[in-house]
CSV table of N, CA and C in Angstrom, one decimal:
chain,number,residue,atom,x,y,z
A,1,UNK,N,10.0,2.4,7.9
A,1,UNK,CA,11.0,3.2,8.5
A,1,UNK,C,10.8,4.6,8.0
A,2,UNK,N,11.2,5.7,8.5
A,2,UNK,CA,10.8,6.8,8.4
A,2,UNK,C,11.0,8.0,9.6
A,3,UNK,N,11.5,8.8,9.2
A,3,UNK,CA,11.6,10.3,9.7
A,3,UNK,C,10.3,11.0,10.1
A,4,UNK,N,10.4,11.5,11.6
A,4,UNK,CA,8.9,12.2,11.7
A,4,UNK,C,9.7,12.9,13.1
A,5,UNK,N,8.2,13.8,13.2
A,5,UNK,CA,8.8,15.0,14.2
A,5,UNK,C,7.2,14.7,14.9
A,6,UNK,N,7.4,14.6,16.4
A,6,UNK,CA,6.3,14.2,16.8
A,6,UNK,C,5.2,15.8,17.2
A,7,UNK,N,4.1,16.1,17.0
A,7,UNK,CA,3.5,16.9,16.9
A,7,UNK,C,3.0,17.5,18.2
A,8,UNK,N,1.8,16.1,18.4
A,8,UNK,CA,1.2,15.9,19.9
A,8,UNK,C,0.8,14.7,20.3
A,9,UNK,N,0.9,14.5,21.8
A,9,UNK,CA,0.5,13.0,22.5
A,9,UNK,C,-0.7,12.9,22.8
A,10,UNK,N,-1.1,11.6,22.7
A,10,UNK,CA,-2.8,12.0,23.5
A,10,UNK,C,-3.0,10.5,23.8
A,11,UNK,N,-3.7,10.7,25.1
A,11,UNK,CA,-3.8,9.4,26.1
A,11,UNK,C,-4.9,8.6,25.6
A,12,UNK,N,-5.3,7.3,24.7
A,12,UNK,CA,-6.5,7.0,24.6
A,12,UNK,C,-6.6,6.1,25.1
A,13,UNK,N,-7.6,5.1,25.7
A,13,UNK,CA,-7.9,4.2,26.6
A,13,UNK,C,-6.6,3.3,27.2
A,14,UNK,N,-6.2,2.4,26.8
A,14,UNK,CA,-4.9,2.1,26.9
A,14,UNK,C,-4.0,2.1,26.8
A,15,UNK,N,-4.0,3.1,25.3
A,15,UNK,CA,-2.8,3.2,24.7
A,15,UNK,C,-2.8,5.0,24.5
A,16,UNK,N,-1.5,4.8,23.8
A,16,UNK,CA,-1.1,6.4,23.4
A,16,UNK,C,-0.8,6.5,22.1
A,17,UNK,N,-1.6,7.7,21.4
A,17,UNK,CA,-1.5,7.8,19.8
A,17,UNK,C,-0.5,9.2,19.8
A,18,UNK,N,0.5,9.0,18.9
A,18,UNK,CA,1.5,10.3,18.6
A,18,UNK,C,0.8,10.7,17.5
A,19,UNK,N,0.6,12.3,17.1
A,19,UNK,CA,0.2,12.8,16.2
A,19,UNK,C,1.8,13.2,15.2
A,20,UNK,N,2.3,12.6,14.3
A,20,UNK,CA,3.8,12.9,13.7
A,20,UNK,C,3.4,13.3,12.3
A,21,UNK,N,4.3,14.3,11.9
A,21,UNK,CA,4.6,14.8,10.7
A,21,UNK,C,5.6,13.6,10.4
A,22,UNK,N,5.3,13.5,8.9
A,22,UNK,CA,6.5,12.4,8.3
A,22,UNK,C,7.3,13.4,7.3
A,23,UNK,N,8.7,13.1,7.8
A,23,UNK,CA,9.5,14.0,7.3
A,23,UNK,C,10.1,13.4,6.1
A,24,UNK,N,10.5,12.3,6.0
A,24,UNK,CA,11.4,11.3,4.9
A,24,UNK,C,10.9,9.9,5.4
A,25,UNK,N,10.4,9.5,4.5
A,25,UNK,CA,9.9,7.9,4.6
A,25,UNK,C,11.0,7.3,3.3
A,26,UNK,N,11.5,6.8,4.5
A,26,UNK,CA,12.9,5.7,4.1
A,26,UNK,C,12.2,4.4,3.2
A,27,UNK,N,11.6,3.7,4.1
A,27,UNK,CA,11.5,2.0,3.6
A,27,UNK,C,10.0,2.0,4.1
A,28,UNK,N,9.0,1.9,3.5
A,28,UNK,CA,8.1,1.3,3.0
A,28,UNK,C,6.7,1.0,3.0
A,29,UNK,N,6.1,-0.2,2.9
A,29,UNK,CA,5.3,-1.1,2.7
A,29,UNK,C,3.7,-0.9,2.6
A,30,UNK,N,3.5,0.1,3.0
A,30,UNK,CA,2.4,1.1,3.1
A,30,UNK,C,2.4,2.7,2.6
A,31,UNK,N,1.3,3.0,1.7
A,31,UNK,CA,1.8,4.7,1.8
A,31,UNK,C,1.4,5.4,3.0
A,32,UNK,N,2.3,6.5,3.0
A,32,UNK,CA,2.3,7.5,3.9
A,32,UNK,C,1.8,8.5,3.9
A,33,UNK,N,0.7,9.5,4.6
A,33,UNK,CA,0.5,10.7,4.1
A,33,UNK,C,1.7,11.6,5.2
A,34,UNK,N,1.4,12.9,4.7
A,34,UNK,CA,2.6,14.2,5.6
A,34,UNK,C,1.8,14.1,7.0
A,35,UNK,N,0.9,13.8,7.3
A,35,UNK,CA,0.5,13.5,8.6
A,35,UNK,C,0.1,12.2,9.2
A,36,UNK,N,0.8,11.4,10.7
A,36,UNK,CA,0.2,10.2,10.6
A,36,UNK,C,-0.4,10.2,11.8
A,37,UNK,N,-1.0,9.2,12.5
A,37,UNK,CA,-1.2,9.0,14.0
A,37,UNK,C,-0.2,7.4,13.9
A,38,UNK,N,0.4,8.1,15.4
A,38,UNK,CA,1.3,6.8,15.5
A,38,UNK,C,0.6,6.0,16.5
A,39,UNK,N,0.2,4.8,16.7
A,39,UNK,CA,0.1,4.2,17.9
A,39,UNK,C,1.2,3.5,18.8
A,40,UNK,N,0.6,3.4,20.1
A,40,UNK,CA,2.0,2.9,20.9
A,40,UNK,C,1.1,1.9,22.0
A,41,UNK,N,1.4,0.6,21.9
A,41,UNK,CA,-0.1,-0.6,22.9
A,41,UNK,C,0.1,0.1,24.3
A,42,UNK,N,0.4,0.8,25.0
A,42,UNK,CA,0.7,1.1,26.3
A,42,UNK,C,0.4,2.8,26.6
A,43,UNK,N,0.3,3.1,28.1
A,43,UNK,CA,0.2,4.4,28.5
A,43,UNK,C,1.7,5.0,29.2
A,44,UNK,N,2.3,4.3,29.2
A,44,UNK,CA,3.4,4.4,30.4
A,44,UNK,C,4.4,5.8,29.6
A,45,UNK,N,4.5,5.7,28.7
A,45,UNK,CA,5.6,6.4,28.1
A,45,UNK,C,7.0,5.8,27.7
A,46,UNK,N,6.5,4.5,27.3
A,46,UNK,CA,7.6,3.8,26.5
A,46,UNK,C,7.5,3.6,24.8
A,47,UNK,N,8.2,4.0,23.9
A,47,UNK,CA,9.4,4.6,24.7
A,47,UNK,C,8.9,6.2,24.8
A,48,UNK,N,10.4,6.7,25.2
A,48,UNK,CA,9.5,8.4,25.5
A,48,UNK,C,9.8,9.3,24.2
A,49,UNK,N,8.7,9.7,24.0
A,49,UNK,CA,8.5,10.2,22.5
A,49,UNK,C,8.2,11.8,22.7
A,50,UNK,N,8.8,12.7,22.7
A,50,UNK,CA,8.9,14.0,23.4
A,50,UNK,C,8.3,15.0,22.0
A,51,UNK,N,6.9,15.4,22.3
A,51,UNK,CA,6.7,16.2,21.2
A,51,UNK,C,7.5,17.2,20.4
A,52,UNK,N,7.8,17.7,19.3
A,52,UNK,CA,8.4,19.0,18.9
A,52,UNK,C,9.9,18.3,18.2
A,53,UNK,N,10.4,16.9,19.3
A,53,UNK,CA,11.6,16.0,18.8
A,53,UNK,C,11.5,15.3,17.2
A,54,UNK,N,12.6,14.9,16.9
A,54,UNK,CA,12.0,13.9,15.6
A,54,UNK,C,13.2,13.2,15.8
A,55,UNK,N,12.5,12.1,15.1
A,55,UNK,CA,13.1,10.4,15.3
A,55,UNK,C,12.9,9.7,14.3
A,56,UNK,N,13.4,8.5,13.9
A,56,UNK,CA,13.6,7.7,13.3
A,56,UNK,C,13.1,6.5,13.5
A,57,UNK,N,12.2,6.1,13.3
A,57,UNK,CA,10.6,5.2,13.4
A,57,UNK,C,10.6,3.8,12.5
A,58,UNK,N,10.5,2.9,13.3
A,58,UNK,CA,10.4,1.7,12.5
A,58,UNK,C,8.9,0.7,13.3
A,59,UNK,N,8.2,1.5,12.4
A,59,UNK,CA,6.7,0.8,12.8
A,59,UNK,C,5.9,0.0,11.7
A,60,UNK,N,5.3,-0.6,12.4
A,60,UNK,CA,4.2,-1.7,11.6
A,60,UNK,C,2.9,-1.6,11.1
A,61,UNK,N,2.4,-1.8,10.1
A,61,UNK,CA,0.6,-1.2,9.8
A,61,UNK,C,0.4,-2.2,10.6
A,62,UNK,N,-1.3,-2.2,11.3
A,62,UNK,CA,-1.5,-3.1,12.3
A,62,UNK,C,-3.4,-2.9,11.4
A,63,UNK,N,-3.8,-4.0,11.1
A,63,UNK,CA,-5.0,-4.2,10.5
A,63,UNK,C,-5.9,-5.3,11.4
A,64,UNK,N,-6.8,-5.4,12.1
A,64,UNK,CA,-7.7,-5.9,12.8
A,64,UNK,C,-8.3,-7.1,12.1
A,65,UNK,N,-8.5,-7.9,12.8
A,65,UNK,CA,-9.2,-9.7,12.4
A,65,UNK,C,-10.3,-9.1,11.2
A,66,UNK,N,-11.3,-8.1,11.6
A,66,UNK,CA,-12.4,-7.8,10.9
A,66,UNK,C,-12.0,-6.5,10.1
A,67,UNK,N,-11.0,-5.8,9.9
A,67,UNK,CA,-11.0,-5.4,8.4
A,67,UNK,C,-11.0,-3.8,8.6
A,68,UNK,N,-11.2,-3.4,10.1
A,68,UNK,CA,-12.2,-2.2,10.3
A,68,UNK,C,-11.3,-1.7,11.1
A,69,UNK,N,-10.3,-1.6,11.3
A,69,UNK,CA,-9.1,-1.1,11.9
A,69,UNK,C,-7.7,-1.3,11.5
A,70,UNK,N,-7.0,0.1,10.7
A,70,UNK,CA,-5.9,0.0,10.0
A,70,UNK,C,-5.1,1.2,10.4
A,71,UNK,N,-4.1,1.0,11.0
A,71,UNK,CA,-3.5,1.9,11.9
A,71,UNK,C,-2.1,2.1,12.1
A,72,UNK,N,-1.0,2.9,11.9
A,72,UNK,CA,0.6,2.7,12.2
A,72,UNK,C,0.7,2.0,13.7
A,73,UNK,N,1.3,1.0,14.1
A,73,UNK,CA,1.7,0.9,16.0
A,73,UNK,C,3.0,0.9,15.8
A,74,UNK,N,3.7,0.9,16.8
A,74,UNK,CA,4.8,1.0,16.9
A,74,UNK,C,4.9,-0.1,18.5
A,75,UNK,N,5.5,-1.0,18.0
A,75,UNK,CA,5.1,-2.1,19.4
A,75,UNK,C,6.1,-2.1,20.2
A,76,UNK,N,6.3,-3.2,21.4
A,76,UNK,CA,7.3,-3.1,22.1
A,76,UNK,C,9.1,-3.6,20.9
A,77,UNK,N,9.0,-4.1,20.3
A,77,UNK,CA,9.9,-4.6,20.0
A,77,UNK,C,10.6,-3.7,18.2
A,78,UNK,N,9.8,-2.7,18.2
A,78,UNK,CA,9.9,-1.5,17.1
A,78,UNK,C,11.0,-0.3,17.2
A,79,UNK,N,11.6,0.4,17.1
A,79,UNK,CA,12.5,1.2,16.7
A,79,UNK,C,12.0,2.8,16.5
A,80,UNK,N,12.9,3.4,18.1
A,80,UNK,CA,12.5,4.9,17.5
A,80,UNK,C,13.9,5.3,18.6
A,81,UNK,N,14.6,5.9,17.9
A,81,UNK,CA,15.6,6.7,18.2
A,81,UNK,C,15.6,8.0,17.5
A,82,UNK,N,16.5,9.0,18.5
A,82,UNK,CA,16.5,10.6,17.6
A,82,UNK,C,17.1,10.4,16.8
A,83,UNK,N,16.1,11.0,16.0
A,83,UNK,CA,17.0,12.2,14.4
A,83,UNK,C,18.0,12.2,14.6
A,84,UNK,N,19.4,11.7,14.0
A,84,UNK,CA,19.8,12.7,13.6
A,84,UNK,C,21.0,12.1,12.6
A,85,UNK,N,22.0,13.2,11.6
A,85,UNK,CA,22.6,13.2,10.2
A,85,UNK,C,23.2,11.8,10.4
A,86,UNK,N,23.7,11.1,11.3
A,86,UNK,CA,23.9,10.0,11.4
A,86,UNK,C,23.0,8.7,11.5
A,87,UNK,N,22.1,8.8,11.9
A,87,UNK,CA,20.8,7.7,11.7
A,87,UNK,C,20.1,7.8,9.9
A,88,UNK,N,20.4,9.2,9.5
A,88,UNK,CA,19.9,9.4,8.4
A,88,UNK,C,20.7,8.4,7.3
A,89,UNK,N,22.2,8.9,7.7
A,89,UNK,CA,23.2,8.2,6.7
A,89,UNK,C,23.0,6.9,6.6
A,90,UNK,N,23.3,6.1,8.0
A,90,UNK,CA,23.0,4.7,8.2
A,90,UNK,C,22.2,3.7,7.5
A,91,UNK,N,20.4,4.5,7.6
A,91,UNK,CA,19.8,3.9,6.9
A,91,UNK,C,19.5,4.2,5.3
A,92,UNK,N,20.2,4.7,4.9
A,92,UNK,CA,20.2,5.1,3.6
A,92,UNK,C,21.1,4.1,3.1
A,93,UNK,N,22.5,4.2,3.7
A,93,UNK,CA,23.0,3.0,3.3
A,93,UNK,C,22.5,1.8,3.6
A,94,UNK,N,21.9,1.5,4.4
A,94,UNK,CA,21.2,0.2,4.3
A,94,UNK,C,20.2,-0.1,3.4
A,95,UNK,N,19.4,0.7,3.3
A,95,UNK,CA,18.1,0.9,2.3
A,95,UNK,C,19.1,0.2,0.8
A,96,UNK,N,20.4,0.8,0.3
A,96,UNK,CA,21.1,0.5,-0.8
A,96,UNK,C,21.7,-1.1,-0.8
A,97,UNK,N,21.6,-1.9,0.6
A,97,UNK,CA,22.1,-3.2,0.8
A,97,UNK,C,20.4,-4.3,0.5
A,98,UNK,N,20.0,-3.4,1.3
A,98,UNK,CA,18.4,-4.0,1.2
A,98,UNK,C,17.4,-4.8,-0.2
């Protein structure tokens, strides 16, 4: 989970990679550098991730059978709603239940 401000979109074969600055990385499991590529399995524009915006990101490392692909996705069933001082609070206090 994590804070990011989406940079730029870009269309790759079937999917779409967000280019995000990570603003506050809340919860975990992976390190993060200040720049990530987001993946998203689809082209459609779900959900809609509006460059320049920032949001509240609950995505998954996604590592391939063979070792050779390690990547943030954000799937269908993942979490991104806007920024903002109320989403911030929320998960802070959850982070302290956690």
């Amino acid at each position: 989970v994590f804070q990011g401000r989406i940079l730029a979109r870009r269309l790759v074969g079937q999917e779409t990679r967000y280019e995000v600055e990570v603003k506050t990385p809340y919860r975990h499991r992976f390190p993060l550098v200040p720049r990530e590529y987001l993946w998203v399995p689809n082209t459609c524009g779900c959900p809609p991730l509006r460059e320049g915006d920032e949001y509240l990101l609950m995505a998954r490392r996604h590592v391939n059978y063979e070792h050779t692909l390690n990547r943030i996705l954000l799937q269908d069933d993942g979490y991104a709603r806007p920024w903002t001082p109320r989403e911030d609070r929320l998960v802070r206090e959850a982070a302290r239940r956690c």
